[in-house]
XYZ file of C-alpha atoms in Angstrom:
613
model
C 77.611 203.805 66.618
C 77.460 202.995 70.299
C 78.945 199.674 71.370
C 76.684 197.618 73.601
C 76.936 194.210 75.188
C 75.579 191.374 73.095
C 72.267 189.867 74.101
C 72.318 186.477 75.825
C 68.776 185.675 74.694
C 68.590 182.914 72.122
C 65.740 182.263 69.700
C 64.633 179.782 67.084
C 64.933 181.666 63.846
C 66.004 181.294 60.250
C 68.715 183.811 61.081
C 70.655 182.714 64.168
C 72.971 185.687 63.628
C 70.271 187.936 65.105
C 71.250 186.741 68.573
C 74.778 188.009 67.895
C 73.719 191.460 66.722
C 74.701 194.522 68.654
C 71.466 195.716 70.348
C 72.226 199.264 69.153
C 71.784 198.040 65.578
C 68.294 196.695 66.232
C 65.027 198.606 66.378
C 63.886 199.465 69.900
C 61.442 196.744 71.017
C 57.898 197.518 72.192
C 58.587 196.592 75.811
C 61.289 199.254 76.109
C 59.232 202.229 74.894
C 58.483 205.178 77.219
C 55.495 207.417 77.902
C 55.290 211.155 77.419
C 56.405 212.093 80.944
C 59.813 210.507 80.273
C 60.434 212.790 77.319
C 59.074 215.906 79.025
C 61.542 215.381 81.887
C 64.363 214.441 79.530
C 64.058 217.598 77.417
C 63.504 219.850 80.430
C 66.781 218.592 81.894
C 68.830 218.600 78.698
C 67.882 222.047 77.453
C 68.487 224.051 80.614
C 72.273 224.190 80.599
C 75.214 226.490 81.163
C 74.921 227.738 77.603
C 71.739 229.576 78.556
C 73.832 232.120 80.495
C 75.930 232.756 77.426
C 73.062 232.845 74.901
C 70.904 235.037 77.105
C 73.735 237.554 77.403
C 74.438 237.293 73.679
C 70.958 238.513 72.788
C 71.606 241.543 74.996
C 74.955 242.193 73.344
C 73.459 241.783 69.841
C 70.994 244.567 70.535
C 67.573 242.896 70.312
C 64.585 244.839 71.657
C 62.339 243.642 74.472
C 59.337 242.980 72.214
C 61.590 241.160 69.715
C 62.808 238.896 72.500
C 59.384 238.167 73.978
C 57.751 237.429 70.609
C 60.728 236.204 68.576
C 61.912 233.618 71.087
C 58.364 232.320 71.501
C 57.797 231.918 67.744
C 61.279 230.469 67.099
C 61.008 227.898 69.861
C 57.534 226.851 68.707
C 58.978 226.305 65.218
C 61.700 224.146 66.784
C 59.068 222.090 68.637
C 57.184 221.550 65.385
C 60.422 220.530 63.636
C 60.984 217.755 66.183
C 57.324 216.717 66.011
C 56.895 216.718 62.234
C 60.357 215.690 61.006
C 62.468 213.908 63.626
C 59.890 212.004 65.663
C 58.037 210.344 62.751
C 61.274 208.918 61.330
C 62.409 207.825 64.809
C 59.098 206.137 65.696
C 58.691 204.439 62.306
C 62.244 203.041 62.237
C 62.986 202.716 65.990
C 66.634 203.291 65.029
C 69.198 205.920 65.912
C 70.381 208.192 63.122
C 73.782 206.477 63.138
C 72.284 203.060 62.507
C 69.721 204.319 59.996
C 72.306 206.343 58.094
C 74.511 203.276 57.781
C 71.512 201.352 56.465
C 70.867 204.061 53.884
C 74.315 205.284 52.902
C 76.870 202.677 53.965
C 80.232 202.736 55.659
C 82.086 205.666 54.081
C 79.226 208.078 54.717
C 78.950 206.887 58.309
C 82.670 207.449 58.868
C 82.461 210.968 57.469
C 79.430 211.732 59.592
C 81.092 210.407 62.732
C 84.091 212.655 62.040
C 81.749 215.656 61.833
C 80.194 214.630 65.150
C 83.604 214.427 66.799
C 84.273 218.023 65.745
C 80.864 219.325 66.852
C 80.684 217.613 70.227
C 84.304 218.395 71.035
C 83.722 222.113 70.557
C 80.478 222.079 72.569
C 82.193 220.150 75.381
C 85.064 222.632 75.415
C 82.627 225.533 75.685
C 80.879 223.911 78.645
C 84.148 223.258 80.447
C 85.107 226.904 80.046
C 81.716 228.019 81.385
C 82.145 225.832 84.476
C 85.566 227.350 85.025
C 84.090 230.868 85.111
C 82.536 229.881 88.436
C 85.622 228.117 89.762
C 87.808 231.136 88.908
C 85.854 233.232 91.417
C 87.016 230.940 94.200
C 90.626 231.778 93.316
C 90.021 235.479 92.603
C 91.081 235.059 88.979
C 90.050 237.999 86.793
C 87.396 237.491 84.092
C 88.787 236.184 80.817
C 87.468 238.663 78.264
C 89.914 238.050 75.409
C 89.711 235.230 72.893
C 92.821 233.737 74.507
C 93.603 233.097 78.220
C 95.575 235.891 79.902
C 96.037 234.269 83.292
C 98.134 231.187 83.949
C 96.080 230.171 86.972
C 92.927 230.158 84.817
C 94.613 227.703 82.455
C 95.423 225.468 85.431
C 91.792 225.641 86.560
C 90.626 224.645 83.078
C 93.072 221.756 82.970
C 91.939 220.550 86.416
C 88.209 220.860 85.791
C 88.561 219.570 82.247
C 90.432 216.414 83.203
C 87.739 215.610 85.765
C 85.202 215.845 82.955
C 87.359 213.594 80.761
C 87.786 210.937 83.446
C 84.079 210.892 84.241
C 83.231 210.563 80.539
C 85.659 207.643 80.379
C 84.630 205.749 83.501
C 81.570 207.163 85.219
C 79.237 208.581 82.604
C 76.194 206.536 83.637
C 76.231 207.979 87.150
C 76.542 211.500 85.787
C 73.732 210.879 83.297
C 71.444 209.746 86.092
C 72.433 212.721 88.231
C 71.821 215.058 85.296
C 68.230 213.867 85.156
C 67.714 215.292 88.614
C 69.011 218.706 87.606
C 66.206 219.737 85.240
C 63.608 220.961 87.773
C 66.265 222.630 89.935
C 67.844 224.432 86.988
C 64.500 225.809 85.833
C 63.663 227.056 89.341
C 67.102 228.640 89.761
C 67.016 230.500 86.437
C 63.602 231.943 87.281
C 64.636 232.716 90.853
C 67.841 234.445 89.798
C 65.922 236.807 87.487
C 63.350 237.524 90.202
C 66.048 238.175 92.792
C 67.942 240.697 90.650
C 65.019 242.502 89.078
C 64.248 244.922 91.954
C 67.820 246.259 91.884
C 67.615 246.642 88.120
C 64.236 248.378 88.379
C 65.532 250.780 90.995
C 68.470 251.725 88.765
C 66.204 252.373 85.739
C 62.874 253.736 87.009
C 63.840 254.686 90.574
C 61.649 252.127 92.337
C 62.076 248.485 93.249
C 58.553 247.332 92.429
C 56.657 247.210 89.139
C 53.239 248.825 88.878
C 52.361 247.438 85.421
C 53.651 245.359 82.527
C 54.672 248.589 80.803
C 57.223 249.081 83.586
C 58.797 245.790 82.611
C 58.947 246.845 78.946
C 60.492 250.177 79.942
C 63.153 248.523 82.056
C 63.862 245.996 79.320
C 64.167 248.620 76.585
C 66.388 250.900 78.646
C 68.721 248.464 80.368
C 68.478 244.933 78.943
C 67.281 244.541 75.348
C 67.923 248.077 74.195
C 67.911 247.608 70.434
C 71.542 248.750 70.324
C 74.402 246.277 70.157
C 77.682 246.342 72.071
C 79.237 248.462 69.301
C 76.565 251.145 69.694
C 74.811 250.328 66.416
C 71.251 249.142 65.712
C 70.948 245.531 66.741
C 69.263 242.412 65.372
C 65.536 242.400 64.683
C 62.576 240.100 65.157
C 63.422 237.795 62.219
C 66.958 237.198 63.487
C 65.674 236.338 66.973
C 63.127 233.902 65.506
C 65.823 232.416 63.257
C 68.281 231.741 66.017
C 65.697 230.234 68.382
C 64.695 227.889 65.560
C 68.239 227.150 64.407
C 69.822 226.684 67.841
C 68.896 222.986 67.846
C 69.139 222.327 64.116
C 71.606 219.536 64.897
C 68.975 217.593 66.791
C 65.768 218.183 64.792
C 66.542 218.927 61.103
C 69.864 217.102 61.612
C 67.983 214.145 63.177
C 70.459 213.497 65.994
C 67.545 213.169 68.432
C 66.316 210.059 66.655
C 68.480 208.354 69.277
C 66.141 209.656 72.016
C 62.789 209.721 70.244
C 63.054 206.157 68.918
C 61.860 205.182 72.425
C 58.620 207.210 72.079
C 55.377 205.246 72.016
C 53.675 207.809 69.758
C 54.767 210.416 67.243
C 52.869 213.101 69.154
C 55.441 212.777 71.922
C 57.612 215.091 69.838
C 55.566 217.867 71.405
C 57.224 217.001 74.724
C 60.223 218.940 73.465
C 58.223 221.995 74.520
C 59.369 221.265 78.075
C 62.882 222.100 76.934
C 62.098 224.859 74.460
C 59.504 226.871 76.397
C 60.780 226.320 79.927
C 64.435 225.781 79.059
C 65.168 228.113 76.199
C 62.382 230.709 76.266
C 62.286 231.298 80.028
C 65.960 230.581 80.652
C 67.233 232.891 77.876
C 65.015 235.732 79.092
C 66.013 235.107 82.699
C 69.701 234.994 81.777
C 69.404 238.356 80.008
C 67.772 239.876 83.097
C 70.429 238.407 85.387
C 73.231 239.632 83.138
C 71.832 243.161 82.881
C 71.116 243.281 86.611
C 74.628 242.172 87.476
C 76.071 244.757 85.103
C 74.075 247.494 86.839
C 75.087 246.390 90.323
C 78.754 246.045 89.402
C 78.703 249.227 87.290
C 79.924 247.267 84.291
C 78.597 246.105 80.929
C 77.284 242.678 80.091
C 80.128 242.082 77.640
C 82.618 242.435 80.524
C 80.961 239.714 82.589
C 81.123 235.964 82.360
C 78.582 233.354 83.570
C 80.363 233.009 86.915
C 79.935 236.722 87.694
C 76.285 236.687 86.704
C 75.306 233.484 88.512
C 77.061 234.416 91.766
C 75.467 237.870 91.873
C 71.993 236.502 91.104
C 72.025 233.347 93.237
C 74.797 233.685 95.802
C 76.572 230.429 96.597
C 73.976 228.547 94.537
C 75.388 230.421 91.551
C 78.619 228.441 91.880
C 76.598 225.237 91.838
C 74.417 226.113 88.834
C 77.330 227.096 86.595
C 79.518 224.162 87.572
C 76.775 221.529 87.454
C 75.130 222.803 84.280
C 78.439 223.069 82.476
C 79.835 219.829 83.831
C 76.871 217.597 83.013
C 76.488 219.036 79.510
C 80.214 218.708 78.810
C 80.234 215.071 79.978
C 77.294 214.097 77.774
C 78.802 215.696 74.680
C 82.319 214.422 75.332
C 80.890 210.933 75.711
C 79.189 211.348 72.307
C 82.431 212.627 70.807
C 84.290 209.609 72.160
C 81.752 207.195 70.704
C 81.891 208.872 67.310
C 85.694 208.795 67.322
C 85.779 205.166 68.454
C 83.527 204.212 65.529
C 86.269 205.557 63.247
C 89.319 204.309 65.172
C 87.804 200.920 65.919
C 91.126 199.297 66.871
C 91.253 201.356 70.051
C 88.920 201.104 73.026
C 86.293 203.748 73.743
C 88.157 204.807 76.867
C 91.410 205.331 74.976
C 89.731 207.320 72.228
C 87.671 209.353 74.714
C 90.835 210.256 76.601
C 92.543 211.445 73.425
C 89.522 213.454 72.317
C 89.179 214.767 75.870
C 92.747 216.091 75.935
C 92.096 218.029 72.717
C 88.834 219.299 74.211
C 90.539 220.583 77.359
C 93.162 222.425 75.309
C 90.402 224.095 73.293
C 88.586 224.987 76.529
C 91.528 227.135 77.602
C 90.460 229.677 74.967
C 87.398 231.685 76.112
C 86.393 232.605 72.564
C 84.812 229.149 72.217
C 82.012 229.746 74.714
C 81.664 233.417 73.785
C 80.953 232.386 70.179
C 78.590 229.578 71.063
C 75.655 231.145 69.193
C 77.282 231.160 65.727
C 79.085 227.884 66.512
C 75.780 226.124 67.161
C 74.333 227.576 63.958
C 77.288 226.511 61.812
C 77.365 223.096 63.464
C 73.736 222.670 62.478
C 74.567 223.691 58.928
C 77.256 221.000 58.868
C 74.847 218.135 59.601
C 71.600 219.427 58.039
C 72.438 217.953 54.592
C 72.642 214.529 56.234
C 69.190 215.089 57.711
C 67.973 216.016 54.245
C 69.382 212.809 52.756
C 67.678 210.642 55.380
C 64.408 212.605 55.064
C 64.426 212.144 51.284
C 65.025 208.411 51.419
C 62.534 207.804 54.232
C 59.603 209.997 53.204
C 60.030 211.000 49.557
C 61.417 207.890 47.859
C 58.374 205.632 48.575
C 56.032 208.368 47.336
C 57.734 208.886 43.961
C 58.480 205.280 43.119
C 62.116 205.121 44.227
C 63.404 202.252 46.356
C 64.273 202.874 49.971
C 67.628 201.257 50.987
C 68.548 200.868 47.330
C 72.266 201.236 47.999
C 72.315 198.320 50.423
C 70.141 196.210 48.168
C 72.401 196.904 45.207
C 75.413 195.815 47.243
C 73.688 192.594 48.276
C 72.592 191.845 44.718
C 76.182 192.142 43.498
C 77.393 189.915 46.333
C 76.993 186.276 47.094
C 73.809 185.410 45.237
C 73.849 181.770 46.303
C 73.385 182.599 49.982
C 70.220 183.438 51.850
C 69.562 187.174 51.554
C 68.168 187.214 55.077
C 71.336 185.664 56.505
C 73.412 188.103 54.498
C 71.477 191.072 55.864
C 71.916 189.760 59.403
C 75.624 189.146 58.816
C 76.007 192.735 57.661
C 74.581 193.975 60.941
C 76.867 191.772 63.050
C 80.006 192.926 61.266
C 81.460 196.281 62.283
C 81.494 198.531 59.250
C 84.761 200.064 60.323
C 86.561 196.715 59.990
C 86.189 196.735 56.224
C 89.138 197.607 54.068
C 89.141 201.132 52.658
C 88.921 199.779 49.117
C 85.813 197.777 50.023
C 84.211 200.840 51.595
C 84.806 202.976 48.544
C 83.559 200.277 46.206
C 80.257 199.870 48.098
C 79.794 203.496 49.116
C 76.591 205.370 48.420
C 78.360 207.957 46.293
C 75.073 209.825 45.728
C 74.807 210.443 49.482
C 78.439 211.514 49.862
C 78.240 213.836 46.876
C 74.963 215.330 48.105
C 76.445 216.055 51.532
C 79.578 217.683 50.104
C 77.685 219.745 47.516
C 75.080 220.663 50.130
C 77.839 222.028 52.380
C 79.292 224.047 49.509
C 75.812 225.380 48.792
C 75.075 226.340 52.392
C 78.388 227.918 53.227
C 78.430 229.541 49.789
C 75.156 231.287 50.623
C 76.731 232.438 53.858
C 79.810 233.765 52.039
C 77.643 235.656 49.568
C 75.497 236.967 52.446
C 72.355 236.153 50.521
C 70.363 235.818 53.742
C 70.750 235.781 57.514
C 72.950 232.853 58.492
C 70.345 231.844 61.094
C 68.121 230.638 58.224
C 70.749 228.993 56.049
C 69.727 225.545 57.215
C 66.370 225.796 55.390
C 67.572 226.228 51.777
C 70.510 223.902 52.449
C 68.170 221.156 53.680
C 65.778 221.575 50.747
C 68.610 221.740 48.199
C 70.161 218.539 49.511
C 66.825 216.714 49.386
C 66.357 217.594 45.721
C 69.976 216.855 44.838
C 70.091 213.488 46.590
C 66.764 212.433 45.060
C 68.128 213.224 41.599
C 71.527 211.550 42.120
C 70.013 208.472 43.741
C 67.566 208.064 40.858
C 70.541 208.060 38.495
C 72.493 205.578 40.628
C 70.091 202.714 41.181
C 67.158 203.933 43.282
C 64.770 203.611 40.308
C 65.394 199.872 40.121
C 63.377 197.316 42.029
C 64.935 194.748 44.365
C 62.156 192.233 45.162
C 64.415 189.505 46.535
C 66.308 191.892 48.774
C 63.120 193.598 49.977
C 61.619 190.224 50.818
C 64.747 189.317 52.757
C 64.532 192.660 54.595
C 60.936 191.916 55.564
C 61.863 188.403 56.673
C 64.691 189.769 58.784
C 62.408 192.356 60.389
C 59.908 189.646 61.314
C 62.700 187.550 62.800
C 63.880 190.536 64.849
C 60.345 191.083 66.173
C 60.168 187.418 67.204
C 63.560 187.696 68.873
C 62.489 190.812 70.789
C 59.215 189.190 71.851
C 61.308 186.475 73.466
C 63.397 189.159 75.122
C 60.275 190.773 76.555
C 59.236 187.456 78.089
C 62.625 186.757 79.646
C 63.612 190.251 80.775
C 62.137 191.683 83.916
C 60.389 195.035 84.001
C 61.610 197.996 85.981
C 60.302 198.161 89.524
C 58.928 201.499 90.691
C 59.834 202.432 94.227
C 56.559 203.304 95.962
C 57.916 203.015 99.487
C 56.975 205.635 102.062
C 60.620 206.630 102.542
C 61.157 207.361 98.861
C 57.919 209.334 98.712
C 59.131 211.424 101.656
C 62.459 212.043 99.947
C 60.776 213.194 96.734
C 58.437 215.375 98.771
C 61.358 217.006 100.565
C 63.047 217.729 97.234
C 59.954 219.432 95.811
C 59.446 221.418 99.037
C 63.045 222.656 98.745
C 62.349 223.889 95.212
C 59.093 225.512 96.313
C 60.796 227.329 99.203
C 63.509 228.628 96.844
C 60.929 229.989 94.398
C 58.803 231.535 97.172
C 61.840 233.347 98.626
C 62.646 234.702 95.142
C 59.065 235.881 94.719
C 59.218 237.629 98.089
C 62.417 239.361 96.984
C 60.756 240.461 93.751
C 57.353 241.590 95.015
C 57.831 242.400 98.725
C 60.842 244.724 98.498
C 59.336 248.186 98.883
C 62.720 249.871 98.882
C 66.376 248.992 98.575
C 66.748 248.407 102.316
C 63.978 245.804 102.225
C 65.470 244.372 99.057
C 68.867 243.885 100.663
C 67.242 241.999 103.564
C 65.102 239.838 101.335
C 67.840 238.997 98.862
C 70.171 238.094 101.738
C 67.631 235.616 103.045
C 67.174 234.241 99.528
C 70.926 233.728 99.061
C 71.291 231.861 102.386
C 68.219 229.666 102.297
C 68.385 229.171 98.551
C 71.787 227.540 99.001
C 70.516 225.402 101.871
C 67.540 224.325 99.764
C 69.943 223.435 96.933
C 71.815 221.065 99.234
C 68.551 219.590 100.502
C 67.193 219.118 96.991
C 70.192 217.286 95.594
C 70.727 215.258 98.742
C 67.141 213.966 98.946
C 66.757 213.471 95.177
C 69.978 211.506 94.854
C 69.083 209.395 97.887
C 65.731 208.536 96.314
C 67.446 207.665 93.027
C 69.848 205.295 94.753
C 66.982 203.595 96.592
C 65.224 202.935 93.286
C 68.411 201.576 91.705
C 69.068 199.295 94.676
C 65.479 198.011 94.503
C 65.832 197.121 90.837
C 69.183 195.454 91.415
C 67.569 193.325 94.133
C 64.811 192.226 91.723
C 67.114 191.529 88.776
């Protein structure tokens, strides 16, 4: 799906076309794999985002209880970790391909186009939600009232969205790599700030509920939670969601990436399948802690402002919990997440509209995204939107899972659709060359008639029927919509296995399979040559860079210590006001120090590698 520059490494091979392949279409070579620390940092940074403010407040508004939150989020996030580890990572490590490339290999051009269209829709909506969240912080600078309706009711807010949104669009078009690198620095800071914000607000919340600023036991925490945060009563005054719903959402929140297999693009770089467990850095620190912290911050802000959590937006909450650092956390978290998803949306759209450049398509998609971002209902409904988005792509994950794991075990042929197409093609040519030629030709350049003639109709039908099945269950309210992805996934697996067996998967394709093996061996030889000619990354072990990293970590430590002092050394409200004031001031200074030193160290490492390249 993602266009890359062509390799300039040549090789002696029976398939010279391999040198012309797009690197994105090839398996990741051994010399480019990463260790577990890479994935722990990656997931910690990606899964602590601006959405956590919204989701944390949503659990409060839905009326979960404190025990349901503490246990349900833990169980649900562990199930999500296991889903990555047992489903996504094995396929990614065994194929070393992204889902987009592997899906094209399994299901052909038409299916890939449909899937890319679904990705445009999903990532556009998520990007719009993140832009709106960022604007909730910017609006405070202009004294714009909170946007509590589904539509904007302030013209200046619309202008703010347009301004912030177009910056996001331009960065996604021209400067995404810099933002992606900067986003990697944000993970540790975001985790510290979420924890610190909850610690800084909790004494005020405790004083309002139990009449004292300090806790004497864990039961005090449960009491405060039950009475002022997770009360078991929703915003309409009715009994709220229970333990099973909390577990279901925590599991389903990332259905797109684990059951839907989107994260094959990341995990194909993992040296071992067990590295799927590194997603715990995002789920336990990012989602579990961040969602709980966001609920505490939202409830605390509501108490201090004598409001309700449904009348607040992320900007209100972050500013009250973190002071000036609150502006930074909402803007940065929303901005970096929006850029990443808008970039994905642009790539997906460009794969469909191949005659236009990625920048042109990204701009067009970005304009639509910014318009959507003007409507606050998008970010306020992020919880059901994420769940339904997962339901949209889960059937595709089921199709890939069936072909990869189930077909070889029951005697069906993996990649049967591609083999059948090759068999009906030019039989007098080398199958290996034909396979290589297929990879070097953009699928989107085929005529529509050719696409339909060679389409894996079993895959397309399974996806469509799977969607009807899943959304039909939702319409009939057979079960909680948080769990709809499970029967939908299983149903699609069974359906696709049956349809594929009736369409050609039961046949054998020895010549085509031999050509596939020959091509894979040629690719390995090509990549071995790459490994010999390409230099390895140089790690910056200079004293200056070590000092910069040390300063960054000290800044985070100081921030957390000040928050702990505010939480545990505020004997009364007078002491609390002093301590929280110090936390606001020095927390902001430490934020500047952290980003300044971290970014400086990053630039030093990049310059060192450029000098050695």
